[in-house]
XYZ file of C-alpha atoms in Angstrom:
489
model
C -1.306 18.272 -4.782
C -4.349 16.260 -3.858
C -3.604 14.041 -0.712
C -4.027 10.158 -1.353
C -6.525 9.071 1.343
C -4.931 6.679 3.832
C -7.504 3.939 3.052
C -6.200 3.665 -0.600
C -3.193 0.960 -0.474
C -0.454 1.583 -2.706
C -1.452 2.883 -6.221
C 0.911 5.864 -5.429
C 1.714 6.615 -8.914
C -1.940 6.033 -10.369
C -2.953 8.398 -7.762
C -0.250 11.092 -8.975
C -1.298 10.768 -12.232
C -5.264 11.284 -11.700
C -4.019 13.998 -9.263
C -2.047 15.893 -11.878
C -4.829 15.287 -14.595
C -7.523 16.832 -12.333
C -5.259 19.946 -11.172
C -3.805 20.807 -14.394
C -3.606 24.398 -14.914
C -4.755 24.151 -18.337
C -8.054 25.956 -19.415
C -10.539 24.012 -20.996
C -12.151 20.584 -20.545
C -10.055 17.384 -20.798
C -10.602 13.752 -20.953
C -8.693 10.818 -19.494
C -9.272 7.085 -19.599
C -8.724 4.583 -16.879
C -9.268 0.968 -17.230
C -7.920 -2.185 -16.170
C -9.480 -6.155 -15.433
C -11.997 -6.022 -12.644
C -11.267 -6.227 -9.168
C -8.224 -4.217 -9.217
C -9.754 -1.292 -7.239
C -10.559 1.457 -9.887
C -13.698 2.280 -8.577
C -12.616 2.819 -5.086
C -9.749 4.883 -6.366
C -12.193 7.121 -8.387
C -14.738 7.323 -5.623
C -11.951 8.526 -3.098
C -10.803 11.266 -5.909
C -14.440 12.160 -6.418
C -14.791 12.937 -2.672
C -11.252 14.496 -2.204
C -12.006 16.908 -4.882
C -15.724 17.559 -4.669
C -16.348 15.749 -8.164
C -19.397 13.859 -9.462
C -18.862 10.165 -10.103
C -21.768 8.080 -11.940
C -21.749 4.461 -12.362
C -23.325 2.911 -15.358
C -25.075 -0.493 -15.115
C -26.104 -2.956 -17.640
C -29.487 -1.416 -18.837
C -30.911 0.602 -21.457
C -30.058 4.029 -22.745
C -33.223 5.360 -21.182
C -32.469 3.775 -17.812
C -28.986 5.000 -17.600
C -29.937 8.563 -18.672
C -32.439 8.209 -15.729
C -30.026 7.075 -13.404
C -27.763 9.771 -14.478
C -30.470 12.348 -13.872
C -30.861 11.301 -10.056
C -27.093 11.439 -9.553
C -26.555 14.847 -11.306
C -29.488 16.600 -9.259
C -28.318 15.165 -6.249
C -24.796 16.456 -6.995
C -26.510 20.028 -7.720
C -28.527 20.046 -4.581
C -31.723 19.633 -6.538
C -35.070 18.437 -5.166
C -35.915 16.441 -7.955
C -34.173 14.419 -10.784
C -33.273 15.877 -14.099
C -34.899 14.381 -17.059
C -32.365 14.325 -19.517
C -33.892 13.720 -23.288
C -30.625 12.252 -24.685
C -26.880 11.872 -24.001
C -26.092 14.873 -26.048
C -28.042 17.006 -23.413
C -26.522 14.577 -20.368
C -23.266 15.132 -21.571
C -23.490 19.154 -22.156
C -24.647 19.144 -18.697
C -22.090 17.079 -17.288
C -19.188 19.103 -18.951
C -20.779 22.476 -17.630
C -19.969 21.264 -14.041
C -16.327 22.661 -14.727
C -17.555 26.289 -15.300
C -16.331 27.817 -12.056
C -13.175 25.358 -11.015
C -11.538 22.308 -12.084
C -14.326 19.650 -11.530
C -13.624 15.666 -11.905
C -16.440 14.227 -13.784
C -16.184 10.305 -13.663
C -18.204 7.941 -15.630
C -17.473 4.221 -14.420
C -18.295 1.404 -16.262
C -18.355 3.569 -19.546
C -18.496 0.185 -21.592
C -21.886 -0.588 -20.518
C -23.203 2.956 -21.886
C -21.455 2.326 -25.156
C -23.040 -0.953 -25.640
C -26.441 0.624 -25.279
C -25.767 3.812 -27.183
C -22.914 2.971 -29.671
C -22.656 6.630 -30.844
C -21.681 7.918 -27.472
C -18.220 8.365 -28.309
C -19.096 10.481 -31.187
C -21.250 12.399 -28.995
C -18.232 13.207 -26.772
C -16.030 13.692 -29.605
C -18.645 16.672 -30.552
C -18.845 18.024 -26.958
C -15.033 18.253 -26.673
C -14.410 19.771 -30.071
C -12.053 22.912 -29.815
C -14.615 25.479 -30.000
C -17.136 23.699 -27.927
C -18.246 25.387 -24.930
C -16.618 22.899 -22.867
C -13.385 23.572 -24.397
C -13.671 27.385 -24.027
C -15.740 28.063 -20.927
C -14.944 25.057 -18.373
C -12.403 23.001 -16.876
C -14.180 19.720 -16.204
C -11.751 16.988 -16.237
C -14.125 13.912 -17.544
C -12.862 10.525 -16.662
C -14.139 7.314 -18.697
C -13.250 3.976 -16.729
C -14.068 0.698 -17.506
C -13.014 -3.258 -17.042
C -13.931 -4.283 -20.750
C -10.248 -3.769 -21.825
C -10.854 -4.057 -25.805
C -13.743 -1.716 -25.664
C -11.746 0.922 -23.444
C -8.673 0.464 -25.684
C -10.610 0.911 -29.115
C -11.755 4.329 -27.673
C -8.470 5.755 -28.678
C -7.618 3.499 -31.612
C -6.803 4.352 -35.058
C -10.032 6.169 -36.632
C -11.954 6.146 -33.357
C -14.069 9.277 -32.782
C -12.037 10.184 -29.323
C -8.666 9.374 -30.995
C -6.610 12.567 -29.858
C -8.886 13.805 -27.585
C -7.662 12.285 -24.139
C -4.702 13.435 -22.228
C -4.584 10.671 -19.807
C -4.800 6.868 -20.468
C -4.203 4.902 -17.189
C -3.972 1.187 -16.987
C -4.594 -0.117 -13.489
C -2.895 -3.374 -13.197
C -2.445 -5.816 -10.233
C -0.057 -5.331 -7.308
C 3.368 -6.451 -7.858
C 5.035 -9.167 -5.681
C 6.426 -6.919 -3.100
C 3.351 -4.609 -2.637
C 0.990 -7.669 -2.767
C 2.927 -9.364 0.207
C 2.516 -6.121 2.273
C -1.162 -6.018 1.114
C -1.948 -9.510 2.563
C 0.169 -8.884 5.585
C 2.852 -11.386 4.586
C 5.768 -9.108 4.266
C 7.239 -10.906 7.169
C 7.332 -14.394 5.854
C 8.548 -14.596 2.224
C 7.982 -18.037 1.599
C 4.445 -17.593 2.579
C 4.223 -14.494 0.696
C 5.447 -16.164 -2.407
C 3.046 -19.360 -2.324
C -0.036 -16.826 -1.891
C 1.264 -14.835 -4.739
C 1.890 -17.840 -6.971
C -1.484 -18.705 -6.575
C -3.891 -15.550 -6.409
C -1.332 -12.910 -7.806
C -1.501 -9.452 -6.967
C -5.624 -8.696 -7.841
C -6.617 -6.575 -4.753
C -10.262 -7.687 -4.300
C -8.761 -11.364 -3.817
C -8.288 -10.728 -0.419
C -11.820 -10.015 0.468
C -12.863 -12.779 -1.556
C -10.463 -15.173 0.394
C -12.170 -14.040 3.639
C -10.002 -11.228 4.286
C -6.975 -12.686 5.316
C -4.389 -15.092 4.027
C -2.938 -18.009 6.081
C -1.513 -17.139 9.317
C 1.453 -19.358 8.761
C 3.006 -22.065 6.620
C 1.453 -24.619 8.724
C -1.989 -23.476 8.092
C -1.242 -22.726 4.473
C -2.436 -26.307 2.815
C -5.963 -25.861 4.879
C -6.367 -22.247 3.542
C -5.856 -23.311 0.014
C -8.492 -25.797 0.424
C -10.917 -23.565 1.940
C -10.565 -20.688 0.093
C -9.375 -21.362 -3.598
C -10.650 -25.465 -3.706
C -13.898 -24.869 -2.049
C -17.109 -24.659 -4.410
C -18.620 -22.400 -1.721
C -15.761 -19.971 -2.081
C -15.963 -16.697 -4.122
C -12.383 -17.720 -5.339
C -13.593 -21.037 -6.760
C -14.429 -20.008 -10.323
C -12.567 -16.793 -10.540
C -10.043 -18.235 -12.982
C -12.640 -19.229 -15.361
C -14.965 -16.134 -14.983
C -11.678 -13.704 -16.040
C -12.253 -15.157 -19.515
C -15.865 -15.226 -19.733
C -16.668 -11.902 -18.278
C -14.850 -10.035 -21.220
C -17.324 -8.923 -23.947
C -14.909 -9.100 -26.554
C -14.252 -12.822 -26.171
C -17.269 -14.554 -28.241
C -15.707 -17.922 -28.236
C -14.559 -18.826 -24.657
C -13.947 -22.265 -24.968
C -11.185 -21.869 -27.820
C -9.532 -19.153 -25.636
C -9.679 -21.683 -22.627
C -7.893 -24.282 -24.708
C -4.978 -21.782 -25.114
C -4.936 -20.958 -21.438
C -4.863 -24.606 -20.844
C -2.043 -25.234 -23.418
C 0.145 -22.569 -21.776
C -0.555 -23.377 -18.163
C 0.637 -26.885 -19.127
C 3.994 -25.647 -19.949
C 3.653 -25.320 -23.750
C 4.885 -21.707 -24.160
C 5.976 -21.357 -27.903
C 3.352 -20.815 -30.280
C 4.355 -24.194 -32.312
C 3.894 -26.044 -29.009
C 0.451 -24.359 -28.344
C -0.718 -25.358 -31.995
C 0.455 -28.973 -31.429
C -1.284 -29.317 -28.448
C -4.712 -27.807 -29.684
C -4.063 -29.848 -33.156
C -4.174 -26.598 -35.250
C -1.895 -24.807 -37.746
C 0.404 -21.976 -35.755
C -0.769 -19.566 -38.253
C -4.453 -19.949 -36.946
C -3.493 -18.798 -33.326
C -3.160 -15.211 -33.907
C -6.644 -14.075 -32.900
C -6.686 -16.391 -29.976
C -3.223 -15.313 -28.613
C -4.033 -11.666 -29.669
C -7.363 -11.708 -27.761
C -5.784 -13.023 -24.386
C -3.177 -10.358 -24.511
C -5.724 -7.489 -25.062
C -7.639 -8.423 -21.890
C -4.132 -9.075 -19.857
C -4.423 -12.760 -19.221
C -1.518 -13.927 -21.358
C 1.852 -11.969 -21.790
C 4.270 -12.436 -24.836
C 7.582 -12.188 -23.811
C 10.529 -11.736 -26.352
C 13.729 -13.912 -26.479
C 16.691 -11.667 -25.113
C 19.118 -12.952 -27.815
C 17.008 -14.261 -30.761
C 14.776 -11.760 -32.556
C 11.295 -12.905 -33.936
C 11.184 -15.711 -31.343
C 8.958 -15.449 -28.153
C 7.129 -17.380 -25.757
C 3.747 -16.868 -23.945
C 3.168 -16.928 -20.278
C -0.006 -16.902 -18.231
C 0.242 -13.406 -16.641
C -2.901 -14.065 -14.112
C -1.779 -16.711 -11.531
C -5.728 -17.843 -10.633
C -6.129 -18.871 -14.212
C -3.352 -21.337 -13.821
C -4.885 -22.882 -10.877
C -8.180 -23.048 -12.579
C -6.684 -24.579 -15.689
C -4.375 -26.935 -14.034
C -6.554 -27.983 -10.599
C -9.897 -26.344 -10.156
C -11.371 -27.384 -13.547
C -9.844 -30.646 -13.899
C -10.716 -32.095 -10.754
C -13.848 -30.339 -10.080
C -16.149 -33.450 -9.630
C -13.852 -34.233 -6.742
C -13.741 -30.786 -5.413
C -17.448 -30.246 -5.367
C -17.581 -33.659 -3.555
C -15.743 -32.282 -0.913
C -12.328 -33.761 -1.577
C -10.195 -30.801 -1.182
C -7.598 -32.072 0.760
C -6.854 -35.238 -1.412
C -6.847 -32.814 -4.744
C -4.642 -30.383 -3.096
C -1.959 -33.486 -1.959
C -2.125 -35.350 -5.304
C -1.505 -32.009 -6.988
C 1.523 -31.592 -5.472
C 4.032 -32.168 -8.297
C 1.776 -30.012 -10.728
C 1.976 -27.232 -8.282
C 5.586 -27.638 -7.951
C 6.643 -27.625 -11.616
C 3.531 -25.586 -13.448
C 3.066 -23.100 -10.550
C 5.738 -22.089 -8.356
C 8.300 -22.877 -10.780
C 7.216 -20.650 -13.566
C 6.188 -17.956 -10.928
C 9.647 -18.002 -9.184
C 11.091 -17.284 -12.525
C 8.703 -14.313 -13.235
C 9.599 -12.980 -9.815
C 13.193 -13.187 -10.241
C 13.062 -11.376 -13.502
C 10.816 -8.385 -11.932
C 13.308 -8.276 -8.990
C 16.016 -7.617 -11.550
C 14.128 -4.927 -13.480
C 12.636 -2.998 -10.503
C 14.804 -3.742 -7.263
C 18.033 -4.949 -8.137
C 20.923 -2.413 -7.968
C 23.447 -1.510 -10.673
C 26.298 -3.009 -8.623
C 23.996 -6.367 -8.362
C 23.483 -6.171 -12.138
C 26.574 -4.912 -13.330
C 24.644 -2.102 -14.984
C 21.033 -1.106 -15.329
C 18.548 -3.145 -16.395
C 16.766 -1.909 -19.638
C 15.100 -5.300 -19.978
C 14.923 -8.754 -18.263
C 14.004 -11.568 -20.233
C 14.362 -15.588 -20.943
C 16.427 -16.927 -23.592
C 17.972 -19.843 -25.257
C 21.666 -20.459 -26.315
C 22.720 -22.777 -28.782
C 25.428 -25.171 -27.365
C 27.661 -27.253 -29.992
C 29.322 -29.046 -27.095
C 25.940 -30.607 -25.993
C 24.061 -30.512 -29.288
C 21.175 -28.647 -28.163
C 19.980 -25.592 -26.813
C 20.367 -24.337 -23.389
C 17.553 -22.368 -21.385
C 18.390 -19.170 -19.641
C 15.870 -18.163 -16.973
C 16.848 -14.411 -17.619
C 19.215 -12.062 -19.234
C 19.807 -8.587 -18.166
C 20.406 -6.043 -20.961
C 21.363 -2.387 -20.895
C 20.104 -0.475 -23.879
C 22.565 2.131 -25.392
C 21.911 5.070 -27.791
C 24.812 4.489 -30.125
C 25.794 0.699 -29.681
C 23.806 -2.710 -29.556
C 22.308 -3.424 -26.069
C 24.995 -4.986 -23.438
C 24.607 -7.825 -21.734
C 25.140 -7.083 -18.067
C 23.908 -10.473 -16.259
C 22.614 -13.629 -16.874
C 20.605 -15.845 -14.268
C 19.061 -19.141 -13.254
C 16.090 -19.166 -10.920
C 14.977 -22.569 -8.975
C 11.734 -22.717 -7.270
C 12.199 -26.244 -5.960
C 12.780 -26.914 -2.342
C 16.152 -28.038 -2.763
C 18.837 -25.698 -2.235
C 21.258 -24.515 -5.180
C 24.925 -26.200 -5.219
C 28.057 -25.422 -7.261
C 26.743 -27.530 -10.409
C 24.309 -24.901 -10.926
C 27.113 -22.004 -10.879
C 29.132 -24.160 -13.259
C 26.086 -24.714 -15.556
C 25.705 -20.984 -15.519
C 29.552 -20.458 -16.228
C 29.260 -22.584 -19.386
C 26.287 -20.458 -20.698
C 28.267 -17.300 -20.121
C 30.682 -18.781 -22.665
C 28.130 -19.164 -25.171
C 26.802 -15.515 -25.105
C 27.045 -13.568 -28.656
C 30.536 -11.438 -28.668
C 28.597 -8.587 -30.124
C 26.762 -7.681 -26.840
C 29.477 -9.124 -24.394
C 32.183 -6.593 -23.626
C 32.858 -7.481 -19.936
C 32.007 -10.930 -18.615
C 28.355 -10.669 -17.386
C 27.648 -11.279 -13.762
C 26.191 -14.640 -12.702
C 23.133 -14.291 -10.690
C 21.460 -17.490 -8.810
C 18.103 -17.465 -7.661
C 17.112 -20.138 -5.163
C 13.713 -20.263 -3.227
C 15.347 -22.993 -0.608
C 18.698 -21.212 -0.495
C 22.185 -22.321 -1.035
C 24.376 -25.157 -0.063
C 27.463 -24.249 2.116
C 29.785 -25.197 -0.717
C 28.106 -22.593 -3.042
C 28.187 -19.919 -0.700
C 31.912 -20.407 0.142
C 32.627 -20.317 -3.711
C 30.361 -17.297 -4.433
C 31.526 -15.381 -1.344
C 34.987 -15.075 -2.889
C 33.938 -13.770 -6.204
C 32.545 -10.545 -7.393
C 31.102 -11.635 -10.430
C 28.484 -14.064 -8.573
C 25.244 -13.143 -6.703
C 23.093 -15.327 -4.738
C 19.514 -14.277 -4.345
C 17.284 -15.926 -1.762
C 13.489 -15.100 -1.337
C 14.595 -12.747 1.596
C 16.404 -10.647 -0.328
C 14.224 -10.659 -3.419
C 11.307 -9.460 -0.999
C 13.489 -6.882 0.891
C 16.806 -6.294 -0.603
C 18.563 -4.994 -3.796
């Protein structure tokens, strides 16, 4: 096993996949893809992998084919210990020589920012397909482990798409995503303060590079949080100030950023259904497919299916800094540029509470159920945790359920094991919240309810004494506060 360097935080699963790929005993060259949005730490991880294994890493840049081939010749010569750069005539020759590096032992050959090369040389995937054909020298006489890495998600995903030259050639497709909320709290040094960790995560998410872009540290305590936000997120001199807008514009597949930004603005404002988004934009719902699909493809939004209703789903912003940009930075930019961050942050308090903290707390609650909660807590294993809406004849309306935990079974319909409500406000939950959840339990479809599902109450601000007393005497009720979400099951 290739040891993971101590300087690489987290990424245990990703490192294990890469180590298994590099050390695989199979004969013949093999191909792997690594991709994810920018600033997730892909390059660092691959640089460390190359260092640990004695592999070669070449980082492409946005330039011509001739220039990139020249740079490759310099890197290749340095790796081989040659005094002069190698002048490759074309990419066929360059790929051939790279693949020969694994003739004596399993050797990683990593090409970072591969989409830059494809942009300058569209036929490059086809050249690689030929170089990795079943009877090629690379397949019969080397153990080269070639890794293609990139941040242009659409380009990277299309490399293995139907009809693509490299379809069926890769044995590894690794997507590097932002840290989950627990890992992010440790990475930012906030694990001992769940409230502070939650606030930071709700604003900047789990992208590793954002720590450095925020000056290398998060807020010291809750008392300094507001000032930290003003200096690091709402300050035009900060690297984070325009980040939420740049994520969209730096993706090559997005040809009309303004239309996509309008969709992000609508979702950030609380319009989560396709019909609501369409109404906000003044467009037919049928005209949104390419916009929603494009934003999903680059990881800025997620489509979440309804737990109880087929063909019904909602859309949510997947990157917190995008919400900050759409709801605050972009709308109040003239004031922020004028140095009025303190006033902007103060007057945006209601928006932050309802449009940022509220939705993010629900997301964290669902993630906790799926990744961290025990079977005892949930009344079974969590195969899926999704929101829903249940119809109520008594109230003549639908009631939203923040989360429905279902357990998939091979020979029977999915079973509902728990339902829950998550409140990200600063007011403690009280008995009426439990009573509402009890009522919603009676409205669940009989086909999915074999035993009364457990009732999960998530509260950022904790619970009233009365609710705690009632829940304490009931095995079907679980009270989950921030501390339990960050450290318990």
